[in-house]
PDB file of C-alpha atoms in Angstrom:
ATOM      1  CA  UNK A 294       1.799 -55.280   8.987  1.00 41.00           C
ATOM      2  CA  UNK A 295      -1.767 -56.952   9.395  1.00 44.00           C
ATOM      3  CA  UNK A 296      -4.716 -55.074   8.639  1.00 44.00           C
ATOM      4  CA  UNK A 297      -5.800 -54.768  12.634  1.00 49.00           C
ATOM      5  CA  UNK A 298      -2.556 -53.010  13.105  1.00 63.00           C
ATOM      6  CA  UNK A 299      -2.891 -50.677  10.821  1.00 89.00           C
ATOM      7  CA  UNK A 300      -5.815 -48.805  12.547  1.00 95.00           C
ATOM      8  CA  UNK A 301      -2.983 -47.275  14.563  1.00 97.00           C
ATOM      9  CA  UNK A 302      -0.104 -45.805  12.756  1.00 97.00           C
ATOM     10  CA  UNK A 303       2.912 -45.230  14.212  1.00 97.00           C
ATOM     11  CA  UNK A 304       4.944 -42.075  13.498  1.00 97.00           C
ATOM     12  CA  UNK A 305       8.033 -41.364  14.626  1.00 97.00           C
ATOM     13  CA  UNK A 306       9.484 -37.854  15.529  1.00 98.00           C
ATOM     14  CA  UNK A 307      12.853 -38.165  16.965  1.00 97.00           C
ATOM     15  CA  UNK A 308      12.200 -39.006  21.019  1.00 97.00           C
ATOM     16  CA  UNK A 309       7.968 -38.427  20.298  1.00 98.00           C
ATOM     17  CA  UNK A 310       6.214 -41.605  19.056  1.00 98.00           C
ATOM     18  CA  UNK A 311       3.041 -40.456  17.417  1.00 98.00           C
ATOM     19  CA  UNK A 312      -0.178 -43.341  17.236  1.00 98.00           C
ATOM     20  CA  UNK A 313      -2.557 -41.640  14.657  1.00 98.00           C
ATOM     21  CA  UNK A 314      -5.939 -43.401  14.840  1.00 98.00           C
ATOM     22  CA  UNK A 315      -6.807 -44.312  11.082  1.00 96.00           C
ATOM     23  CA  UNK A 316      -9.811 -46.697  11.602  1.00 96.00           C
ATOM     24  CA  UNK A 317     -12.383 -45.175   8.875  1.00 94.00           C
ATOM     25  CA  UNK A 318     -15.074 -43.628   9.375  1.00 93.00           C
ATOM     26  CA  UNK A 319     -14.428 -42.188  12.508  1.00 95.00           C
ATOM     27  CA  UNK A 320     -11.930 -43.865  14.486  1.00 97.00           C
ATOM     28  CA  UNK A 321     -14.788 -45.775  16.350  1.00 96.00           C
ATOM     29  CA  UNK A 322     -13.388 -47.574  19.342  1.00 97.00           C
ATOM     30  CA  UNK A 323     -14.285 -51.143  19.043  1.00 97.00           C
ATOM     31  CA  UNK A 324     -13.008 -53.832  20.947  1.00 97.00           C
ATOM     32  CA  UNK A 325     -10.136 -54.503  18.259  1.00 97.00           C
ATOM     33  CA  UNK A 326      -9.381 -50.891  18.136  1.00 97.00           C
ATOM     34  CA  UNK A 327      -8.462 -50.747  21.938  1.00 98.00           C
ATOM     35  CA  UNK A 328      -6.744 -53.140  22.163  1.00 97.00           C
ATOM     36  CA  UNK A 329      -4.245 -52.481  19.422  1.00 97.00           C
ATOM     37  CA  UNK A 330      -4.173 -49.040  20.996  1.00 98.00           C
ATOM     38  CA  UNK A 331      -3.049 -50.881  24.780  1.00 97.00           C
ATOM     39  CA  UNK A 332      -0.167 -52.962  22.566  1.00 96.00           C
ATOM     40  CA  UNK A 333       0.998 -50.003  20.554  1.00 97.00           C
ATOM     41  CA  UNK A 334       1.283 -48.126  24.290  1.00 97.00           C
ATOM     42  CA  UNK A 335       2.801 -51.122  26.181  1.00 96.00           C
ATOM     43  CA  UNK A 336       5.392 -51.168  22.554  1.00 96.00           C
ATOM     44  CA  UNK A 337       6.107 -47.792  23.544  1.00 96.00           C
ATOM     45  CA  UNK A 338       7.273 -48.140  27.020  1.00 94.00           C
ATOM     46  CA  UNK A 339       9.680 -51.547  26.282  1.00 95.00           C
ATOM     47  CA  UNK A 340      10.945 -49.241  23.099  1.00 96.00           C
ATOM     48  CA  UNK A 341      12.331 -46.169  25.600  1.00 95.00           C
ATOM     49  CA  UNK A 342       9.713 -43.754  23.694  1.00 98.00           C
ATOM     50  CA  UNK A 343      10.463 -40.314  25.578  1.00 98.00           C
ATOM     51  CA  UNK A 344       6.783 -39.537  25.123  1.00 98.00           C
ATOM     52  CA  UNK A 345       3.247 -40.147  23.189  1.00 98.00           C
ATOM     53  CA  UNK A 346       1.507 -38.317  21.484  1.00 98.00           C
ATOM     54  CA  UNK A 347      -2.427 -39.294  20.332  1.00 98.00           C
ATOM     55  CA  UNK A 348      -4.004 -38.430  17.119  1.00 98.00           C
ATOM     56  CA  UNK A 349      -7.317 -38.663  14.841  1.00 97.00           C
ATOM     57  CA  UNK A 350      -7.552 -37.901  11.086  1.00 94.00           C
ATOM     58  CA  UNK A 351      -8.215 -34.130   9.593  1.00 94.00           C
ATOM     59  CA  UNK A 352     -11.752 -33.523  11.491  1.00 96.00           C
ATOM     60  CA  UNK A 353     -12.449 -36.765  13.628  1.00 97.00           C
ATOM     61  CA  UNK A 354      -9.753 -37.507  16.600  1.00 98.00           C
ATOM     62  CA  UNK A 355     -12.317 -40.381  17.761  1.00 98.00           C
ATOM     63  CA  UNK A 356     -16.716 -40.432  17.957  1.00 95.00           C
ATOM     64  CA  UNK A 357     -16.255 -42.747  20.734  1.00 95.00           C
ATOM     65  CA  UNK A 358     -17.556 -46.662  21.204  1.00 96.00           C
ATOM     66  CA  UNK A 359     -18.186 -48.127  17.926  1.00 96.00           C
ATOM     67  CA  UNK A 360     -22.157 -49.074  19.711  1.00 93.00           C
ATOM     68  CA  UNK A 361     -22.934 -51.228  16.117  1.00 93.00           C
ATOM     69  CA  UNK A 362     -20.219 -53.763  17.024  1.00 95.00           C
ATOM     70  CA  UNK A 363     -20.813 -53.220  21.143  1.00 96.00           C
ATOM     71  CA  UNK A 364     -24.557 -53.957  20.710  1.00 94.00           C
ATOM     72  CA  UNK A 365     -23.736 -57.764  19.088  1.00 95.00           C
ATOM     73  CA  UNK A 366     -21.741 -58.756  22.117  1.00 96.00           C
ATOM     74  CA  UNK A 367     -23.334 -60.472  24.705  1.00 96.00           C
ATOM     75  CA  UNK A 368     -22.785 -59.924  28.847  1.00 95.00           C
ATOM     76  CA  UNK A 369     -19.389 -61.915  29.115  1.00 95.00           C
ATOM     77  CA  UNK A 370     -18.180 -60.180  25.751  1.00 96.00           C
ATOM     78  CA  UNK A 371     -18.888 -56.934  26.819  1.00 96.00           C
ATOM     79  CA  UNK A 372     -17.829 -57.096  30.071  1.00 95.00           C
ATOM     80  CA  UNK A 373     -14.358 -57.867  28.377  1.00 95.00           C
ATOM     81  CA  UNK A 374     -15.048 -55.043  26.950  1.00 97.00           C
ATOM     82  CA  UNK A 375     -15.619 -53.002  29.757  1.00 96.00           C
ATOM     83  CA  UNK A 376     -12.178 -54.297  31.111  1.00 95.00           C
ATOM     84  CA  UNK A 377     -10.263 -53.551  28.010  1.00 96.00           C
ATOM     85  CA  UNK A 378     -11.137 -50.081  28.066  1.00 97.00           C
ATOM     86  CA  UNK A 379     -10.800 -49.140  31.300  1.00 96.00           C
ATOM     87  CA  UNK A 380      -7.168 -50.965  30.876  1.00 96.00           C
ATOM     88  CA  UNK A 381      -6.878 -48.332  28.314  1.00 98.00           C
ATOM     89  CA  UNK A 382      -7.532 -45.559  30.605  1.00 97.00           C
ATOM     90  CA  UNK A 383      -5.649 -46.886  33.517  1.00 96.00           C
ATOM     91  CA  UNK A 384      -2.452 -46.964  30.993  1.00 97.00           C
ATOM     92  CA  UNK A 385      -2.840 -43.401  30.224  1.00 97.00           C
ATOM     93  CA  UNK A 386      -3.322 -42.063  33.500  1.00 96.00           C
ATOM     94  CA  UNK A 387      -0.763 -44.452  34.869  1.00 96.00           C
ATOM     95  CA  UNK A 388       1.803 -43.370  32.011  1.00 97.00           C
ATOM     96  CA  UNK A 389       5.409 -43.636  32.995  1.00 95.00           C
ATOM     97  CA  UNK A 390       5.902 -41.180  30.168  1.00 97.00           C
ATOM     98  CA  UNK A 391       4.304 -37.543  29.186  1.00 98.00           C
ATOM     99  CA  UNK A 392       0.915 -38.203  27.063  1.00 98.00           C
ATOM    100  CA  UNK A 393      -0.296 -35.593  24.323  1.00 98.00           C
ATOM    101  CA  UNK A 394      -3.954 -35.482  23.131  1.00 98.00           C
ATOM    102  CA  UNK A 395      -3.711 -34.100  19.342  1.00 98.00           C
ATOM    103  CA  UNK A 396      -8.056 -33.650  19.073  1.00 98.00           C
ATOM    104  CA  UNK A 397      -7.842 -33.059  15.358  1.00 97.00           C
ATOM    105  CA  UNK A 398     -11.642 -32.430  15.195  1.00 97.00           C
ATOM    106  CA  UNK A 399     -15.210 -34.284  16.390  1.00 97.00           C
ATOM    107  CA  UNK A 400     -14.043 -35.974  20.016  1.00 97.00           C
ATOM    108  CA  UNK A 401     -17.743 -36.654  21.959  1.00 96.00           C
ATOM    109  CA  UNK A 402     -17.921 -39.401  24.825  1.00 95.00           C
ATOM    110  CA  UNK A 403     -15.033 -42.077  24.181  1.00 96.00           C
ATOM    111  CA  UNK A 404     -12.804 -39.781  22.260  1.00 97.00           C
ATOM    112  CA  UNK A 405     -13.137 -37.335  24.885  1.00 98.00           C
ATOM    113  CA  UNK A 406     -12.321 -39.400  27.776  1.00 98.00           C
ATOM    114  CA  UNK A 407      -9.457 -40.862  25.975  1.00 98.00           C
ATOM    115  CA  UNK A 408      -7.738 -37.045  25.711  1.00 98.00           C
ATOM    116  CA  UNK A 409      -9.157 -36.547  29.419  1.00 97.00           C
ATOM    117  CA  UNK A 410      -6.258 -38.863  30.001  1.00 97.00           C
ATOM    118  CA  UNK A 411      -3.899 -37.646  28.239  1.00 98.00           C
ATOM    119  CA  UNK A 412      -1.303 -34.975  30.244  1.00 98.00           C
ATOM    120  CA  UNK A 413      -1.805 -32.290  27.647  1.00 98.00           C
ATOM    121  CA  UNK A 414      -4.811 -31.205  25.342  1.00 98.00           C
ATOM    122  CA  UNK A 415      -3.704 -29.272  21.769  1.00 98.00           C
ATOM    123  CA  UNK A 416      -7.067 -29.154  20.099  1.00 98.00           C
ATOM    124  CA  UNK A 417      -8.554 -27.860  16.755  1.00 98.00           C
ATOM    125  CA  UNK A 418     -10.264 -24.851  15.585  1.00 97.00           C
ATOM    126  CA  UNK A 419     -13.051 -25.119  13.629  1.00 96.00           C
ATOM    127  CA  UNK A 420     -17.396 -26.357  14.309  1.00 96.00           C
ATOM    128  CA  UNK A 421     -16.173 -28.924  16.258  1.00 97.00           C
ATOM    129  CA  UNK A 422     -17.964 -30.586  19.103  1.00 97.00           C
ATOM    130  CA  UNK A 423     -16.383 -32.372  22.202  1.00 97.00           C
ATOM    131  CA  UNK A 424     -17.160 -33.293  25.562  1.00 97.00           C
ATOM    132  CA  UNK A 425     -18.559 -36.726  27.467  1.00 97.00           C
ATOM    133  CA  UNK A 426     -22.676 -37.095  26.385  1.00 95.00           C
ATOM    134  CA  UNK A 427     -22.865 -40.155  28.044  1.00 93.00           C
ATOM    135  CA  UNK A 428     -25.652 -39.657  29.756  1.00 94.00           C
ATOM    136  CA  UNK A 429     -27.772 -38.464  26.990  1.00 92.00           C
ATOM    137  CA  UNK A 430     -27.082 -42.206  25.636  1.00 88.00           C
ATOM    138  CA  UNK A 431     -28.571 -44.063  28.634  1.00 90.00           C
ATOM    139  CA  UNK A 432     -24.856 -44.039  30.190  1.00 92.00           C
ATOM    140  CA  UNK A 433     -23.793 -43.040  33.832  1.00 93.00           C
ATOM    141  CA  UNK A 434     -20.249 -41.227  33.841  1.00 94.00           C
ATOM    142  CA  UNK A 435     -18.257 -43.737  35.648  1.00 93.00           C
ATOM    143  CA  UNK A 436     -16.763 -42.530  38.873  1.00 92.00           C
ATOM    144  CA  UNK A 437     -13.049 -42.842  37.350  1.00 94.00           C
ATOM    145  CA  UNK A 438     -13.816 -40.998  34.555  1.00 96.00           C
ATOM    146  CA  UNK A 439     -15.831 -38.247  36.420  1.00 96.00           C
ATOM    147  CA  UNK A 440     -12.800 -37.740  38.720  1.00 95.00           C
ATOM    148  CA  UNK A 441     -10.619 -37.026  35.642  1.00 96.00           C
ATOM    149  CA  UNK A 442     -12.789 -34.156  34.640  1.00 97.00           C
ATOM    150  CA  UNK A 443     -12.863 -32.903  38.008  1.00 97.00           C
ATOM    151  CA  UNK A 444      -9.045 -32.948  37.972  1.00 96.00           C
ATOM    152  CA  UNK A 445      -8.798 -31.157  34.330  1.00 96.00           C
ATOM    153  CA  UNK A 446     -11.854 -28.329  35.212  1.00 97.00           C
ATOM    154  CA  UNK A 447     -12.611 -28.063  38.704  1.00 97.00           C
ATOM    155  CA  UNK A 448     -16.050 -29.870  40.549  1.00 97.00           C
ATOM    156  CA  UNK A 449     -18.942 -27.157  39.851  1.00 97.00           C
ATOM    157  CA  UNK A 450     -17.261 -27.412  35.979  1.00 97.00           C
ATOM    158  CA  UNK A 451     -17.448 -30.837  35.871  1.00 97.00           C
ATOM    159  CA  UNK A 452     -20.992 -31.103  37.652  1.00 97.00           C
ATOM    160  CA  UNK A 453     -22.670 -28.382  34.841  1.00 97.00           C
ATOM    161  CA  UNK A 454     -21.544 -30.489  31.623  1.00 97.00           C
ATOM    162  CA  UNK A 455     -21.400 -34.029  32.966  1.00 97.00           C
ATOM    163  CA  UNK A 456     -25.304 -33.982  34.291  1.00 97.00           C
ATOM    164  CA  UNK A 457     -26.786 -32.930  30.815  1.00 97.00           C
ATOM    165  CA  UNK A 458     -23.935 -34.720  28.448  1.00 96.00           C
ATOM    166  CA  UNK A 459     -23.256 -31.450  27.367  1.00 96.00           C
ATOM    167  CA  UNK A 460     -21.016 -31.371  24.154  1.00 97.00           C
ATOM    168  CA  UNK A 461     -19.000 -27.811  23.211  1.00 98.00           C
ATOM    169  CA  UNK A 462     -17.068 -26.226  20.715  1.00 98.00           C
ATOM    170  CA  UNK A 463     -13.427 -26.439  20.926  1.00 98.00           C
ATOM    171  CA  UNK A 464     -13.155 -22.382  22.157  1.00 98.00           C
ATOM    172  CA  UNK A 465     -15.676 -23.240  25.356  1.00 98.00           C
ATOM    173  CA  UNK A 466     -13.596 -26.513  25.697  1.00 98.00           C
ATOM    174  CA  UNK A 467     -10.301 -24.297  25.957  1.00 98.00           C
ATOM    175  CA  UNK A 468     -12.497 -21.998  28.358  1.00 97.00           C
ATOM    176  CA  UNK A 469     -13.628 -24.700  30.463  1.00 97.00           C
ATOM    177  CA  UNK A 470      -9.434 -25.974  30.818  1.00 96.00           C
ATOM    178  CA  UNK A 471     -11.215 -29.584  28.718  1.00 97.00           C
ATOM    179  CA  UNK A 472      -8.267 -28.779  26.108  1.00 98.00           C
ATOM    180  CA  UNK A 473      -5.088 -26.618  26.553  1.00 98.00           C
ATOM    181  CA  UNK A 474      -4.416 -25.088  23.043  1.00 98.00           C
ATOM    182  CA  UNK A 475      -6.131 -24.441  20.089  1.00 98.00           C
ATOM    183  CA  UNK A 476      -4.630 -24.304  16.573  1.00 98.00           C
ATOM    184  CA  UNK A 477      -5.499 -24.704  13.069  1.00 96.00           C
ATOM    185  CA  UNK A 478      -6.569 -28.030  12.471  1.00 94.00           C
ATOM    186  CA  UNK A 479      -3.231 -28.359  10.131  1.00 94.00           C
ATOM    187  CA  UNK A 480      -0.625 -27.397  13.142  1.00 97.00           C
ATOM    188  CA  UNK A 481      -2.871 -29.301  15.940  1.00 98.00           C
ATOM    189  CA  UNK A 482      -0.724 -32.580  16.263  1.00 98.00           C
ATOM    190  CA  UNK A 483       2.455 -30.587  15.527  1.00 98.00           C
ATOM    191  CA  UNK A 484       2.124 -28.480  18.478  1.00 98.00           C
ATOM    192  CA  UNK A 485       1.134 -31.663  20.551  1.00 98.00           C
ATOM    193  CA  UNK A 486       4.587 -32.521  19.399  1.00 98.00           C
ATOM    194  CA  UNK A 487       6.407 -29.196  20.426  1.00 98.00           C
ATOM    195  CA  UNK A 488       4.710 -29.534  23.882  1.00 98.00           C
ATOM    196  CA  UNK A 489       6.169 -32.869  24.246  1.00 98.00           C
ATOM    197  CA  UNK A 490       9.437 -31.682  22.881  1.00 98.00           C
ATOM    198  CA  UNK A 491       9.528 -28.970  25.392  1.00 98.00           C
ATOM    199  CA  UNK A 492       8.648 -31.359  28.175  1.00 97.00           C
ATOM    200  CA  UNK A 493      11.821 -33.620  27.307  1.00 98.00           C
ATOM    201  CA  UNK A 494      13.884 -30.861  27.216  1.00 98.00           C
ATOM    202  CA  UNK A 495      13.750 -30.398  31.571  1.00 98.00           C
ATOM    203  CA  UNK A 496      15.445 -32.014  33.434  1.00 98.00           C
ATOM    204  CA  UNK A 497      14.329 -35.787  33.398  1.00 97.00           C
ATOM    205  CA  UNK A 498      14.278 -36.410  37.170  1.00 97.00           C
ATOM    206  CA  UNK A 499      13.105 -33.354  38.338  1.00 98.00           C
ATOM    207  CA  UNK A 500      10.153 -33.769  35.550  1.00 97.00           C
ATOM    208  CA  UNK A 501       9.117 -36.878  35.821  1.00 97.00           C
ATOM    209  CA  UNK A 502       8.876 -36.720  39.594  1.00 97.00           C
ATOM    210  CA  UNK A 503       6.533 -33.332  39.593  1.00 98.00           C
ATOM    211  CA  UNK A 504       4.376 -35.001  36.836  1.00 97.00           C
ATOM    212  CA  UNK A 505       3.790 -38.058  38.810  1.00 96.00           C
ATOM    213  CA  UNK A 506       2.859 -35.731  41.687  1.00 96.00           C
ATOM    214  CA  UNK A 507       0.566 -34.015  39.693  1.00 96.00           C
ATOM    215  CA  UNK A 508      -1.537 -36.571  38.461  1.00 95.00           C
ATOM    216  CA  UNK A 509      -1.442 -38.718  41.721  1.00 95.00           C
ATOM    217  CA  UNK A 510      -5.400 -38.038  41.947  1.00 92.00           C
ATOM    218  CA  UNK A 511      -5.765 -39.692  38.381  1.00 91.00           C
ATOM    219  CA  UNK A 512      -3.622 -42.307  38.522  1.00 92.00           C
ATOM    220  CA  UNK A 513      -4.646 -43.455  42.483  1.00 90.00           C
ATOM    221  CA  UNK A 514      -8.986 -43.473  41.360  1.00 86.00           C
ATOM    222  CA  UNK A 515      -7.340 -46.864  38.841  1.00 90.00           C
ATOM    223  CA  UNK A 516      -5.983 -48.466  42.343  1.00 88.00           C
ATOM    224  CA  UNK A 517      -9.192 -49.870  44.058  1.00 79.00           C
ATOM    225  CA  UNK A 518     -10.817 -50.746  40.908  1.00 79.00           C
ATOM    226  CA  UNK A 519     -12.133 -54.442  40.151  1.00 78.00           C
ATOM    227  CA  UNK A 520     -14.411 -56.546  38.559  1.00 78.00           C
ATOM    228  CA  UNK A 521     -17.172 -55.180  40.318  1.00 85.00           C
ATOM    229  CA  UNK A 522     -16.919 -51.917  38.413  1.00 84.00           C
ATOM    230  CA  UNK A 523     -17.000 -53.801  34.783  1.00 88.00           C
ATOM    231  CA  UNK A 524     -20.175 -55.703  36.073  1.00 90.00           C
ATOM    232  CA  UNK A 525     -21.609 -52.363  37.095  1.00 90.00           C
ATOM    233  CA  UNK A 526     -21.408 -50.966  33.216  1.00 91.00           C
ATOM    234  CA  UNK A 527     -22.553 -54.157  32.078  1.00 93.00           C
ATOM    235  CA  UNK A 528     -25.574 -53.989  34.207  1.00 93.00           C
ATOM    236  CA  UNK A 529     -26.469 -50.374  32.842  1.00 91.00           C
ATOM    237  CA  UNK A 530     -25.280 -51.043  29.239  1.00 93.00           C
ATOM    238  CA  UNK A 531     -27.778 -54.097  29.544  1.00 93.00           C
ATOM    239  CA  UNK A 532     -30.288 -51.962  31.204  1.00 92.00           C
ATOM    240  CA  UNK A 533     -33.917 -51.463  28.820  1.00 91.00           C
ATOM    241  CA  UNK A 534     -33.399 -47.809  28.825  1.00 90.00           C
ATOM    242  CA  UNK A 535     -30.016 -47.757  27.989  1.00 90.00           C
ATOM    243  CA  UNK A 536     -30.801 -50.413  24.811  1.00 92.00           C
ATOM    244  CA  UNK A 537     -33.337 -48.820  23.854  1.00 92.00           C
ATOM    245  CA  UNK A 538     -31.776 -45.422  23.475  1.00 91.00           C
ATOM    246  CA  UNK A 539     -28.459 -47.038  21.751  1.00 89.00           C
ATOM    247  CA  UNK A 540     -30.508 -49.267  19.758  1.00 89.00           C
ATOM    248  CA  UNK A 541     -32.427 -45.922  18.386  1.00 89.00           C
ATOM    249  CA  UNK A 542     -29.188 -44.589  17.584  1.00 83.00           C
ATOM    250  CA  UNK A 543     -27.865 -47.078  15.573  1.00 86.00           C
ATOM    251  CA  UNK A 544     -31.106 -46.989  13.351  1.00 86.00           C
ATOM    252  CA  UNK A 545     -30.752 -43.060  13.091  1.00 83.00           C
ATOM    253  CA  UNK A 546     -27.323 -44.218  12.147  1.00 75.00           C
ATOM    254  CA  UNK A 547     -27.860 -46.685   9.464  1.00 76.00           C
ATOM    255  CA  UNK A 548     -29.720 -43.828   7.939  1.00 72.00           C
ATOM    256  CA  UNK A 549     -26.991 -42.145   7.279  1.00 68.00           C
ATOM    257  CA  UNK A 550     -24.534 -43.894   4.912  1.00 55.00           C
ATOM    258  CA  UNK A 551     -21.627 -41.527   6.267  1.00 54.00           C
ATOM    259  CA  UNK A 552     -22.148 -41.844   9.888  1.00 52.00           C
ATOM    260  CA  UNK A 553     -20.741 -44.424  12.205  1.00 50.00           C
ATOM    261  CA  UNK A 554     -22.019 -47.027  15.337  1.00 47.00           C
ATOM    262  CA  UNK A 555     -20.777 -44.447  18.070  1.00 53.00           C
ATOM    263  CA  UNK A 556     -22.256 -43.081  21.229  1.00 62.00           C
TER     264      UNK A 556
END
């Protein structure tokens, strides 16, 4: 196994294919890191995986864009970028197969819009903080990932934390209906598990066909989405205000030998 693989580890439990994030610090999400997340997915569905589950380490499930590496790339790089991660999010919400988020601690901006995703949100206890800040980084929420949180916590929900980049602890996220369980941070992906477990146990037809119907709204925001969407991002990520905020943050985080490039 080459090193690049390795940031995702896959762990198998019976019909539930675990992909535990182990890129240290904390499981930034460069470009390499998505993409061997997409292959380790599209593995999944040619393998006959009965479902996924998603995990971070004890304490960090992911800090989100890894904005050190994101901040060398110029337009046409990043708007590969841009491309690659919304392919990310359109295989998650597109999913032939039930999804488990297993938010094993810190999950701001990126790491919380990957578990958005996700069907199911098993979350852990503890002085945690997650939620999308984007816009306290010089970001816009993009309209596909604004319509997720909509669909997980209702519109005047969604409107009172996405407009300030609010971030919360885990007990107002399981308030809010942004995660579905919380556990000990020792039992959180094993319960993602169960929940999966559970799901497999239905009848497959009769499952699978309700669970498409369910996240229609999700999956159908992907369907009209093109190029002109990645060039939008690129035009704010390139944007002075947005630099110049990011650009602070990375200094704040160089000063910080324990921290990591992440918005």
């Amino acid at each position: 196994m080459n090193a690049i693989s390795e940031i995702v580890k896959r762990v198998d439990h019976g019909r539930v294919l675990e992909l535990n994030f182990n890129r240290p610090p904390v499981n930034a999400l460069s470009p390499e890191m998505v993409r061997v997340i997409r292959e380790n997915i599209a593995s999944a569905y040619r393998e006959n995986w009965g479902a996924l589950v998603l995990s971070g380490r004890p304490g960090m499930f992911s800090a989100g864009l890894d904005v050190v590496e994101l901040l060398t790339l110029d337009e046409d790089a990043m708007r590969e970028f841009w491309k690659d991660f919304f392919g990310l999010l359109r295989d998650l919400a597109k999913s032939s197969i039930p999804v488990a988020a297993a938010v094993t601690g810190h999950s701001p901006a990126g790491g919380a819009v990957l578990a958005l995703f996700c069907d199911y949100r098993v979350a852990a206890e503890g002085d945690f903080k997650i939620g999308l800040n984007e816009v306290q980084v010089g970001l816009p929420l993009p309209e596909v990932i604004y319509l997720a949180l909509v669909h997980a916590i209702g519109a005047r929900a969604a409107e009172k934390i996405a407009v300030p980049g609010q971030l919360v602890s885990p007990q107002q996220a399981l308030e809010l209906g942004l995660v579905d369980e919380l556990h000990p941070a020792d039992r959180v992906t094993g319960e993602a598990i169960a929940w999966c477990e559970k799901l497999l146990a239905l009848p497959p037809l009769a499952m699978h066909t309700t669970r498409q119907r369910a996240r229609a709204d999700i999956s159908h925001v992907f369907d009209g989405m093109d190029s002109e969407a990645h060039e939008l991002m690129n035009r704010f990520w390139f944007g002075e205000e947005t630099q110049e905020i990011m650009k602070s943050l990375v200094e704040r985080l160089a000063s910080k030998p324990d921290s990591s490039s992440t918005d």
